[in-house]
mmCIF file of C-alpha atoms in Angstrom:
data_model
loop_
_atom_site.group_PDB
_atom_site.id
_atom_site.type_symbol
_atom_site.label_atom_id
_atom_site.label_comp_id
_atom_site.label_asym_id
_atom_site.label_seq_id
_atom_site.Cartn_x
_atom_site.Cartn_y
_atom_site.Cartn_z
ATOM 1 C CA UNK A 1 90.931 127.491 98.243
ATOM 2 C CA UNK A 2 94.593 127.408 97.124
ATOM 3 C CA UNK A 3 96.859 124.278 97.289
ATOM 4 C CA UNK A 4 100.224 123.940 95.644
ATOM 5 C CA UNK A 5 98.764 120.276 93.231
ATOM 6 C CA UNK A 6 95.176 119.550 92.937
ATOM 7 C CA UNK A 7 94.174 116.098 92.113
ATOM 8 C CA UNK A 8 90.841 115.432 89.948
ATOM 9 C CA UNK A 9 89.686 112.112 90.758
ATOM 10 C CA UNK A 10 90.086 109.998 93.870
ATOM 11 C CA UNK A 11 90.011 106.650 92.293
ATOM 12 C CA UNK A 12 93.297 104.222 92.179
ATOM 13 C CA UNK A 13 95.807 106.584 90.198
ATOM 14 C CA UNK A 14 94.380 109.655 91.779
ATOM 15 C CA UNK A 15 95.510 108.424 95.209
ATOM 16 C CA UNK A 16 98.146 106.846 94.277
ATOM 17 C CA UNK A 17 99.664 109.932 92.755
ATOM 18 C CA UNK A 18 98.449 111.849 95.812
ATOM 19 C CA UNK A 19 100.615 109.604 97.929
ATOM 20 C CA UNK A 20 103.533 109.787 96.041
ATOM 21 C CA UNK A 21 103.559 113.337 95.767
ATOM 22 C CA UNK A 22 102.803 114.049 99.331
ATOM 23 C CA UNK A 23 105.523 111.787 100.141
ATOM 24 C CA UNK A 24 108.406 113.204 98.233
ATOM 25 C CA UNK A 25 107.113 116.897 98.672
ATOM 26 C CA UNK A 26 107.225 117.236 102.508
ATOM 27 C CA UNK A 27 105.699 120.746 102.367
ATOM 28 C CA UNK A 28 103.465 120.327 99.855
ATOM 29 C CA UNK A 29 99.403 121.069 99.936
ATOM 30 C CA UNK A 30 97.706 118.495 98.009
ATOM 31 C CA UNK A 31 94.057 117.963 97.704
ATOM 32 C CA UNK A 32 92.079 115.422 95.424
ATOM 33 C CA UNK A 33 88.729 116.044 94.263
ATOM 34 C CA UNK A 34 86.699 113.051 94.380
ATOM 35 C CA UNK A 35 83.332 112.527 92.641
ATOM 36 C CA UNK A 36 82.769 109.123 94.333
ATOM 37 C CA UNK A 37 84.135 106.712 96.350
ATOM 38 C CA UNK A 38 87.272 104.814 95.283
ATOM 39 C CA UNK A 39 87.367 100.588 95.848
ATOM 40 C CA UNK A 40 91.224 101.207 97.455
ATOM 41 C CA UNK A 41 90.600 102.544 100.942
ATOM 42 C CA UNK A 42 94.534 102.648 102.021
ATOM 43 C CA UNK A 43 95.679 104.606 99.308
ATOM 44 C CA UNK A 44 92.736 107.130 100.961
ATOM 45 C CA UNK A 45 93.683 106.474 104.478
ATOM 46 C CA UNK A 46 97.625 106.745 103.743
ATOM 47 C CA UNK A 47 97.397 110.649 102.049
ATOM 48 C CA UNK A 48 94.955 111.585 104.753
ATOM 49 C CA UNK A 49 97.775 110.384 106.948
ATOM 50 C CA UNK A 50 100.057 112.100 105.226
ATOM 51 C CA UNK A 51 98.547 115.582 104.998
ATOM 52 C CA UNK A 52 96.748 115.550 102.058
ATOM 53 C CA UNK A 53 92.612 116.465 102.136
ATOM 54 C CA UNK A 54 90.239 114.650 100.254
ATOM 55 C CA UNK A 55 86.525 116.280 98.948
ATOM 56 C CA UNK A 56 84.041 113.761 98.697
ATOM 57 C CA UNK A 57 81.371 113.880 96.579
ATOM 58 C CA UNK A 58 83.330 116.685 94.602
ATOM 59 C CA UNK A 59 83.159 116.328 91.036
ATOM 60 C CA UNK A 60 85.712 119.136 89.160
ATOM 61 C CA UNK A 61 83.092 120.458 86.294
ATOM 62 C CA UNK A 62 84.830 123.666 84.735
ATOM 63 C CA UNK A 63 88.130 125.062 84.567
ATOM 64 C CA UNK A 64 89.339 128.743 84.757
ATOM 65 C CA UNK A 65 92.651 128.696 81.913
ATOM 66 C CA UNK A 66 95.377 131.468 81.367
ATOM 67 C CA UNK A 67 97.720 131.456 78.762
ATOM 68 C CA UNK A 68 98.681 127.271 78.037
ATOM 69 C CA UNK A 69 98.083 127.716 81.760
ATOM 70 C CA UNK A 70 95.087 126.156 84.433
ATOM 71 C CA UNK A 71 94.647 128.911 86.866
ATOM 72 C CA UNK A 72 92.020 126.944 88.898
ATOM 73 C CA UNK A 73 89.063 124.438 88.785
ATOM 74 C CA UNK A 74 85.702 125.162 89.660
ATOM 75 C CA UNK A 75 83.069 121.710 91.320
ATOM 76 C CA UNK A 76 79.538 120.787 90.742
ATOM 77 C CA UNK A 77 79.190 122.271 94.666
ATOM 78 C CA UNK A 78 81.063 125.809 93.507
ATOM 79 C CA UNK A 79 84.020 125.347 95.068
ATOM 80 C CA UNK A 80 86.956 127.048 93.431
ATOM 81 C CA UNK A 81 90.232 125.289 93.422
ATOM 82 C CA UNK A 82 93.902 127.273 92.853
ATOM 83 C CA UNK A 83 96.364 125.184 92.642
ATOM 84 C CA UNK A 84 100.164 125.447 91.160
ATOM 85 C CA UNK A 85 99.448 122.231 89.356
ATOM 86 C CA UNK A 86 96.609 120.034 88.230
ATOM 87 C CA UNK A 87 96.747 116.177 87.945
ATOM 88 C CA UNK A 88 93.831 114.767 85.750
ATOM 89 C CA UNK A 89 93.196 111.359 87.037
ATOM 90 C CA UNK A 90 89.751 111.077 86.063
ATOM 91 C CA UNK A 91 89.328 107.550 84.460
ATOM 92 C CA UNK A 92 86.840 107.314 81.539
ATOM 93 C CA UNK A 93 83.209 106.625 80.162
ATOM 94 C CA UNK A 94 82.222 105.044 83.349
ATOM 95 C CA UNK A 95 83.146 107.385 85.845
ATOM 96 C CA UNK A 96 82.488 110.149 83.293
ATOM 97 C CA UNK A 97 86.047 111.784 82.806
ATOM 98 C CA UNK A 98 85.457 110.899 79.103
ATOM 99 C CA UNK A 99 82.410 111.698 77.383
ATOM 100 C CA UNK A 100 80.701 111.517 74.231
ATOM 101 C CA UNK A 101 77.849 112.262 71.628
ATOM 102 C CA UNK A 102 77.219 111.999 68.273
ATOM 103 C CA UNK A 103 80.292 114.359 67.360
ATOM 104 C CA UNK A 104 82.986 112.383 69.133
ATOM 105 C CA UNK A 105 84.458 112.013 72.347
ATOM 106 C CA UNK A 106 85.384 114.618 74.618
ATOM 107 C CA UNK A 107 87.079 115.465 77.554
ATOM 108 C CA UNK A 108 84.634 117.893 79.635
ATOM 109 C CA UNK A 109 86.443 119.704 82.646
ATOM 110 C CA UNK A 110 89.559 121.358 80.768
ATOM 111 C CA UNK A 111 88.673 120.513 76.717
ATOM 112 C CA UNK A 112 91.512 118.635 76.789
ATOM 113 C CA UNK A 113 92.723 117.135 73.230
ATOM 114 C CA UNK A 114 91.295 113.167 73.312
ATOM 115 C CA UNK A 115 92.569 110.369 70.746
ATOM 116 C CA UNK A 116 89.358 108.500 69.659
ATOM 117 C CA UNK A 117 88.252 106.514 66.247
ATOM 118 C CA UNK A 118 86.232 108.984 64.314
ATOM 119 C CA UNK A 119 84.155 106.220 62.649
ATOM 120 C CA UNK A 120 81.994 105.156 65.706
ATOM 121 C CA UNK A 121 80.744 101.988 64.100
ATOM 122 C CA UNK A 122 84.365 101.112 65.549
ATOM 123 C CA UNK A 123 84.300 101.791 68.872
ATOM 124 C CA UNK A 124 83.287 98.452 69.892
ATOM 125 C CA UNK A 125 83.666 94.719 69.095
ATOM 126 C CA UNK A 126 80.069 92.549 68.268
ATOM 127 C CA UNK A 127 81.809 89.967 70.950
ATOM 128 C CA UNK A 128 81.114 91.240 74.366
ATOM 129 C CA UNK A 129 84.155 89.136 75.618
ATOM 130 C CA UNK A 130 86.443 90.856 73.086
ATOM 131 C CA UNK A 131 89.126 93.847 73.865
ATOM 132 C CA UNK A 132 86.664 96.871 73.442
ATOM 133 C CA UNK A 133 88.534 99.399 70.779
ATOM 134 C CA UNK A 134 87.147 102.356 72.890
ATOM 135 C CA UNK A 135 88.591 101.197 76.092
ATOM 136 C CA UNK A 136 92.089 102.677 74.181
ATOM 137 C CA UNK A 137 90.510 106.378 73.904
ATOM 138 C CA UNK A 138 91.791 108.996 75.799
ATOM 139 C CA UNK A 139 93.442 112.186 76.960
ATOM 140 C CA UNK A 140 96.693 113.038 74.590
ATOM 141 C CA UNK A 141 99.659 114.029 76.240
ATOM 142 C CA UNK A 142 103.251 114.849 75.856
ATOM 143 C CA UNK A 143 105.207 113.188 78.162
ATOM 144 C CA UNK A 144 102.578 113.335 81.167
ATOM 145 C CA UNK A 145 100.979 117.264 80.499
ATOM 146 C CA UNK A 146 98.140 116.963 78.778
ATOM 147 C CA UNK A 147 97.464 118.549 75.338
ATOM 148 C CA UNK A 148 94.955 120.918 74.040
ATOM 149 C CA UNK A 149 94.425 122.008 70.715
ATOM 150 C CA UNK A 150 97.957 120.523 70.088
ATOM 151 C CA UNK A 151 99.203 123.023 72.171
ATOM 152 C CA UNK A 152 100.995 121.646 76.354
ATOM 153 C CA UNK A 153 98.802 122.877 78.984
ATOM 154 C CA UNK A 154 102.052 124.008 81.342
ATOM 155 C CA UNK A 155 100.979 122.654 84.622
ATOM 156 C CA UNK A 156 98.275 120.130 83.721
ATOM 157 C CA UNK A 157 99.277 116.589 83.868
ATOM 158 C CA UNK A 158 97.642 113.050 83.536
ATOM 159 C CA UNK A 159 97.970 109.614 84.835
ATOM 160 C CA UNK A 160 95.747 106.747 84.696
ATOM 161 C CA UNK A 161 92.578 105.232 82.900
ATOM 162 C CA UNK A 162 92.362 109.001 81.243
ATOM 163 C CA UNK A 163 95.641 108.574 79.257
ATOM 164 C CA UNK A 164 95.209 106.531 75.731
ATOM 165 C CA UNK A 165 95.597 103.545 74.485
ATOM 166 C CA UNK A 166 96.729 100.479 77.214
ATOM 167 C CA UNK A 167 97.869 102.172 80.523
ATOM 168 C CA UNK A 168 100.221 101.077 83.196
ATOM 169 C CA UNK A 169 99.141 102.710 86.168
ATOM 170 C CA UNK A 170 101.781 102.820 88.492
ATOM 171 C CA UNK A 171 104.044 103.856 85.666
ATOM 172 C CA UNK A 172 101.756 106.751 84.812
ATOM 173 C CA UNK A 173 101.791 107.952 88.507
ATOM 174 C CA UNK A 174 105.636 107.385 88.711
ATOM 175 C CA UNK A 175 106.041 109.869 85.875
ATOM 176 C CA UNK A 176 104.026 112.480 86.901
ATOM 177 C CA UNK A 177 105.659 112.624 90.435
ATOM 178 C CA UNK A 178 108.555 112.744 88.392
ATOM 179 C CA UNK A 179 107.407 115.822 86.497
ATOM 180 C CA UNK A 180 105.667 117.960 88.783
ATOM 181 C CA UNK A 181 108.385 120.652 90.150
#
């Protein structure tokens, strides 16, 4: 399947960024891979309305990369994605666009570069009601393209939960719109 911006992840920021760009790219095929179901059903029902198409149950597992390039992603139910750009809009531990082990904490559908504490005897507080120091992890960027091995993955971007540190979502979303030609 080919589509001129595939979304991974249909959760808040996914569709919110789907509805945005659908909205100020007329022409513009736009599908969002969703693993599961997302708690804001308008954002949904508004890109459907708009033209977008939405795969259920459709979690983005592998990637196929060029040169600082994504060429296409590949799902858990081997569908192949093309797409002229990729927005990562995954979210993180708990809907698994972050993962980890005893080496660290990775991202697992493009290897993306992730900003975690390396001493894991930090990643959390002893109060439960406390800010949790890995709810800050996350996918490193430059502007909104996501980075790996220090290096820009060209038409790759990122919004949402999967960005470090404290995110704004709407802002996130805003500046991805903004940056995807």
């Amino acid at each position: 399947m080919k589509y001129d911006i595939c979304i991974i992840g249909g959760g808040m920021s996914g569709t919110k960024a789907g509805v945005a760009l659908l909205s100020r790219k007329k022409r513009a095929s736009v599908c969002i891979l969703s693993a599961g179901r997302t708690l804001n059903p308008t954002s949904r029902e508004e890109f459907k309305r708009l033209g977008g198409d939405i795969f259920d149950n459709c979690r983005a597992v592998s990637s196929v990369m060029g040169e600082n390039r994504v060429q296409a992603v590949v799902t858990d139910n081997d569908i192949r994605v093309e797409a002229s750009a990729f927005v990562l809009s995954t979210g993180k531990f708990f809907s698994r666009g972050l993962l980890s082990d005893m080496d660290g904490v990775y991202e697992p559908v493009f290897g993306a570069d992730v900003e975690f504490e390396a001493d894991r005897s930090a990643w959390s507080s002893e109060d439960f009601f406390d800010p949790q120091p890995f709810e800050s992890f996350g996918v490193r960027t430059e502007g909104s393209r996501v980075l790996k091995d220090g290096n820009v993955i060209e038409n790759l971007y990122a919004c949402g939960e999967i960005l470090c540190g404290v995110v704004d979502v709407d802002k996130s979303v805003r500046e991805v719109c903004r940056n995807i030609r």
